[in-house]
Short mmCIF file of C-alpha atoms in Angstrom, two decimals:
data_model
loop_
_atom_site.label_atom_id
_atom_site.label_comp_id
_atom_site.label_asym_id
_atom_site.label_seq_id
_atom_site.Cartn_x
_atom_site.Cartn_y
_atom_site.Cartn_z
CA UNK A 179 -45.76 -3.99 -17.80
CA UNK A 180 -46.67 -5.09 -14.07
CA UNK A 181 -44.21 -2.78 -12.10
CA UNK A 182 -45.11 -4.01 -8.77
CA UNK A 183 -44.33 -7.81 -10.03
CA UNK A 184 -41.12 -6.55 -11.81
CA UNK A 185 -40.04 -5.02 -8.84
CA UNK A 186 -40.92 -8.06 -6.49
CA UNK A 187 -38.76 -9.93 -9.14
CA UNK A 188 -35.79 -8.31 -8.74
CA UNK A 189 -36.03 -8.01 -5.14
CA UNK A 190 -36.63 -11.79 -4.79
CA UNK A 191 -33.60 -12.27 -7.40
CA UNK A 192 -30.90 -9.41 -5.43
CA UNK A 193 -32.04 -11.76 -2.02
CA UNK A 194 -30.65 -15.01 -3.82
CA UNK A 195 -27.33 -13.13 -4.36
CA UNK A 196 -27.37 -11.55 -0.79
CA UNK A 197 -28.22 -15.53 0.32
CA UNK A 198 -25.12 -16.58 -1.55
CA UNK A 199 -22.84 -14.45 -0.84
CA UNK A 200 -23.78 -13.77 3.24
CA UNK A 201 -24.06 -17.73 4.06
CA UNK A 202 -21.52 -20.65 3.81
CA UNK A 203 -20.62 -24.15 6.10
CA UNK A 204 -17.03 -22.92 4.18
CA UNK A 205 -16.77 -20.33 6.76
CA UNK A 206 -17.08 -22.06 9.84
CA UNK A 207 -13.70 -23.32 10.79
CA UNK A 208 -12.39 -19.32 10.06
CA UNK A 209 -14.91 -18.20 12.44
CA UNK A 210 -14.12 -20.83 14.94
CA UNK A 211 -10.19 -20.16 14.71
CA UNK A 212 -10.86 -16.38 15.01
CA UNK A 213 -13.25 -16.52 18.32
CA UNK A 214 -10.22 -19.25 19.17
CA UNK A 215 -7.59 -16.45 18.93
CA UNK A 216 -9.64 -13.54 20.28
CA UNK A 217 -10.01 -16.06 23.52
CA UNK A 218 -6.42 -15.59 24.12
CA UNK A 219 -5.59 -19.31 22.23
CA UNK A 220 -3.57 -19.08 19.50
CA UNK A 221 -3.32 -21.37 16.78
CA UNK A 222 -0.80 -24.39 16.86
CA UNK A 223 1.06 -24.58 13.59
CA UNK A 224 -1.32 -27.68 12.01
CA UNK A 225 -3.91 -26.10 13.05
CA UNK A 226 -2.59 -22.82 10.94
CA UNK A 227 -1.48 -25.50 7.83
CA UNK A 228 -5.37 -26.65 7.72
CA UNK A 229 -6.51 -23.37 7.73
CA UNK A 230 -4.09 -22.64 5.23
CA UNK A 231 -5.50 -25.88 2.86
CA UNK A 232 -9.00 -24.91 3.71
CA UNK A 233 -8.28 -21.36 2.49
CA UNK A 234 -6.32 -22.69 -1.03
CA UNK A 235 -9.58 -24.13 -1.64
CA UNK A 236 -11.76 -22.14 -0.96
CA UNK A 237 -9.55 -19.51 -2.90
CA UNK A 238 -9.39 -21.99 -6.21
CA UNK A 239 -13.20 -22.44 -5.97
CA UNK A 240 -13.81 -18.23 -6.35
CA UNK A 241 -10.82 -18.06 -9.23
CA UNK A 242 -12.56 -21.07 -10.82
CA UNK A 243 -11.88 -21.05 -14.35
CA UNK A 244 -15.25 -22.38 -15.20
CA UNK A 245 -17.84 -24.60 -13.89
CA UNK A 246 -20.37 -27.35 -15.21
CA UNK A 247 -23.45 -25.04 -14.06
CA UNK A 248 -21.52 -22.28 -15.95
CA UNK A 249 -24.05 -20.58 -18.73
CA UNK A 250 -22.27 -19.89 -22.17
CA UNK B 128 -33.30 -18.11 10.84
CA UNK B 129 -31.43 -18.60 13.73
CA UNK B 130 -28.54 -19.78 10.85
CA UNK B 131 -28.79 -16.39 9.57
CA UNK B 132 -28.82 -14.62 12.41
CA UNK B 133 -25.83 -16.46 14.04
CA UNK B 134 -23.89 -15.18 10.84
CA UNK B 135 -24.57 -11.89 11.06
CA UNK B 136 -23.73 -11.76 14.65
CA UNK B 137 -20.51 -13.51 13.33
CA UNK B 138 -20.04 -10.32 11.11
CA UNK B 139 -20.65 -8.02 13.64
CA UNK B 140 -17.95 -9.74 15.85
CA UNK B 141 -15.22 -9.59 13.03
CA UNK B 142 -15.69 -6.21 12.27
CA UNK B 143 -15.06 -5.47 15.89
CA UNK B 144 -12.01 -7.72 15.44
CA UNK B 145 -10.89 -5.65 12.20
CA UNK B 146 -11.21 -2.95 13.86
CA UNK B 147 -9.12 -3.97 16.56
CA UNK B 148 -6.41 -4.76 14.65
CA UNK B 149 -6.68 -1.43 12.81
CA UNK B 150 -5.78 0.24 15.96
CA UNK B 151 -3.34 -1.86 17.14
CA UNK B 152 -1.54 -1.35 13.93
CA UNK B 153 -1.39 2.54 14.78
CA UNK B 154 -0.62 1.97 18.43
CA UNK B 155 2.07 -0.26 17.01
CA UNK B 156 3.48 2.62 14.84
CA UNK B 157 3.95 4.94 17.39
CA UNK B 158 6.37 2.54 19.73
CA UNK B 159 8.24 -0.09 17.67
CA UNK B 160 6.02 -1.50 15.30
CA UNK B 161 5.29 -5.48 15.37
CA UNK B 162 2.90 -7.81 14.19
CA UNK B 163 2.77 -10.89 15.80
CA UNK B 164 1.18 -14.55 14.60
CA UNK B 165 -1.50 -14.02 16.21
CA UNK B 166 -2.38 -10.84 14.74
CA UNK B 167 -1.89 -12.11 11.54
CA UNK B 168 -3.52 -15.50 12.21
CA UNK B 169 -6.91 -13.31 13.52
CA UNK B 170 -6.52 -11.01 10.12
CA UNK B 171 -6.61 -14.06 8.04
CA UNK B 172 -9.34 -16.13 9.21
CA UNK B 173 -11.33 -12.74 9.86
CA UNK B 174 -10.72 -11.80 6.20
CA UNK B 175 -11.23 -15.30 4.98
CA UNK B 176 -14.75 -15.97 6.99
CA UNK B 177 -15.99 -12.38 6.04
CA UNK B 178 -14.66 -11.98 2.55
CA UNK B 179 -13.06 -15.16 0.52
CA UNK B 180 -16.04 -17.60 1.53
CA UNK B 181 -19.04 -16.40 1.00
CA UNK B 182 -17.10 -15.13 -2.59
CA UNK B 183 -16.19 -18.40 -3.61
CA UNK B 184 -20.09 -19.39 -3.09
CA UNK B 185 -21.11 -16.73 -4.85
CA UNK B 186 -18.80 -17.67 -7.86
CA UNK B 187 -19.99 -21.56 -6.99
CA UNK B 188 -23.46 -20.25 -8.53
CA UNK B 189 -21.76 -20.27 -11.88
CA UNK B 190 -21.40 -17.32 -14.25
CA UNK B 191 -24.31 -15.70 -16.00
CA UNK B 192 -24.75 -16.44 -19.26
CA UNK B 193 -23.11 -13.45 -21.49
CA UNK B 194 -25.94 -10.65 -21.57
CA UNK B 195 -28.28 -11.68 -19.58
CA UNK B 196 -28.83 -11.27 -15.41
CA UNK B 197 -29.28 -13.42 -12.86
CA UNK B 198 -33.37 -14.90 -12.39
CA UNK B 199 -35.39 -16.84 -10.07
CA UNK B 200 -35.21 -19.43 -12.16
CA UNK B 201 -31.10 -19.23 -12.99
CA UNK B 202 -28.88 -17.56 -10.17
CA UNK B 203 -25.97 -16.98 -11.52
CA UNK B 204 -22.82 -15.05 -10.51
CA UNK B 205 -22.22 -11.38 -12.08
CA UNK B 206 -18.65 -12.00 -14.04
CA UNK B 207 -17.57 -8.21 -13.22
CA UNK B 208 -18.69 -9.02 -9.37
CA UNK B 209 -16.76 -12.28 -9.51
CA UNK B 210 -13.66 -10.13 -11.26
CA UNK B 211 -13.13 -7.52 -8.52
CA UNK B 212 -13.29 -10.62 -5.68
CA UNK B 213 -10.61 -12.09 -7.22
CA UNK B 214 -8.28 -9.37 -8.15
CA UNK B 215 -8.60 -7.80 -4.49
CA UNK B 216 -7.86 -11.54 -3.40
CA UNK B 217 -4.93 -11.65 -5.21
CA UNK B 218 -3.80 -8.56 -3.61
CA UNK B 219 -4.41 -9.80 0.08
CA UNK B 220 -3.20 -12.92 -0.65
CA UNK B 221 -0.27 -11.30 -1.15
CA UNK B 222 0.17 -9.11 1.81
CA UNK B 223 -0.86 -11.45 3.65
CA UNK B 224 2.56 -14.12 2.30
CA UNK B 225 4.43 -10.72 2.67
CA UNK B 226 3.60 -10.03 6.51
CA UNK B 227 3.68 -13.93 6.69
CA UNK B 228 7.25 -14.03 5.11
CA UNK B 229 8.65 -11.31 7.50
CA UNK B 230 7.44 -12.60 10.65
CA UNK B 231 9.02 -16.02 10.45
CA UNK B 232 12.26 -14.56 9.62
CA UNK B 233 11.76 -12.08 12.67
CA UNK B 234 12.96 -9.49 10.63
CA UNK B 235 9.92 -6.51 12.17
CA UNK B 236 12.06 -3.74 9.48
CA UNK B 237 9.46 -3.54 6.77
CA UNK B 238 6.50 -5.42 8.57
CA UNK B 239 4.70 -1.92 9.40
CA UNK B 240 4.02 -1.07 5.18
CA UNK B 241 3.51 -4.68 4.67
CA UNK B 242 0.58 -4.81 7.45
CA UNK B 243 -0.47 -1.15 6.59
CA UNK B 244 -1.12 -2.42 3.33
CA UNK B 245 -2.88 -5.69 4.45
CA UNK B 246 -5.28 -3.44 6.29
CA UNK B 247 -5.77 -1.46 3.06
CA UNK B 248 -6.99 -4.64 1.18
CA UNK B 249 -8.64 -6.40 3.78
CA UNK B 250 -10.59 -3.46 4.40
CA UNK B 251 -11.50 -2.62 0.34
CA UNK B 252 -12.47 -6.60 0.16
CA UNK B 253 -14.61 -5.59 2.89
CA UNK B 254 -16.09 -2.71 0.92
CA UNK B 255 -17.33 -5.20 -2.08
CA UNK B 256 -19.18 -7.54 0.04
CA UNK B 257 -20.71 -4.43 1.82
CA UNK B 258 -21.69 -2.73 -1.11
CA UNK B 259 -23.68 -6.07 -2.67
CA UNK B 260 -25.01 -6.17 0.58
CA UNK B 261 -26.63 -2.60 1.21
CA UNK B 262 -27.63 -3.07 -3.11
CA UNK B 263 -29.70 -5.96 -1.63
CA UNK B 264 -30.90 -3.56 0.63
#
């Protein structure tokens, strides 16, 4: 067994989880309304009901029953 | 690489927010605790930028196929990864309507547990995404 290519494997494969789970467009209107609110603005209740839509989504897409690319 | 760098200095900046609130939250329970919409407002979209996003891509990779580990070839998503995202979810979803719930009826009487326990979640949520991260090393 080639260790050194096993182990440059794995580390290649534990990056495309640490890609997946560190970047997202998804999270760019949270960060934007947090910075918002730190600034001393606070949200304006539609503002708060998109976030709130944005967030039901993004909450059905992680309890997703199953997907197409899903393996068996 | 600017991208990535951007988000981490995103992290960085929300875990200074976190941390914020976390003492705010003991400030607030030594002299009439409240929480207000803002705090709750930062909380969430802290928690949600930080935590519930970059989970749901990570379940948007689709599941593993049963036995086998993700590959170069296949990413996939780790089912018992995926399983403790969404059962602490669940859990600060639920604070969260809780602390939510109390503040629009301006009732501030059980607010303090309610946001205590908020906290709690929000910051063992937290402790999954940092744990995959530091296993990526």
């Amino acid at each position: 067994m080639d260790f050194a290519a096993t182990l440059a494997d794995a580390e290649a494969v534990i990056s495309l989880g640490k890609l997946a789970i560190q970047v997202g467009e998804d999270a760019a209107p949270f960060v934007q309304s947090a910075v918002s609110i730190l600034q001393g603005t606070p949200l304006t209740d539609d503002q708060r009901a998109t976030l709130g839509m944005q967030e039901a989504a993004l909450r059905a897409k992680l309890d997703a029953a199953s997907e197409p690319n899903d393996a068996a | 690489m600017r991208k990535h760098l951007a988000g981490v200095a995103a992290l960085c900046l929300f875990a200074v927010c976190l941390a914020a609130c976390g003492a705010g939250s003991t400030l607030g329970a030594l002299s009439g605790f409240t929480v207000t919409q803002s705090q709750l407002d930062a909380a969430r979209s802290s928690y949600d930028a930080v935590v519930l996003a970059p989970a749901a891509n990570y379940r948007a990779l689709g599941y593993c196929a049963t036995g086998t580990s993700a590959t170069l070839q296949k990413p996939c998503a780790d089912r018992a990864i995926v399983a403790k995202f969404v059962a602490i979810d669940k859990a600060v979803a639920a604070d969260m309507n809780s602390v939510q719930a109390q503040i629009t009826a301006g009732a501030n009487t059980g607010v303090m547990a309610a946001w205590s326990d908020l906290q709690t979640q929000i910051a063992a949520a937290k402790a999954i995404v940092a744990q995959f991260q530091s296993a990526a090393g």
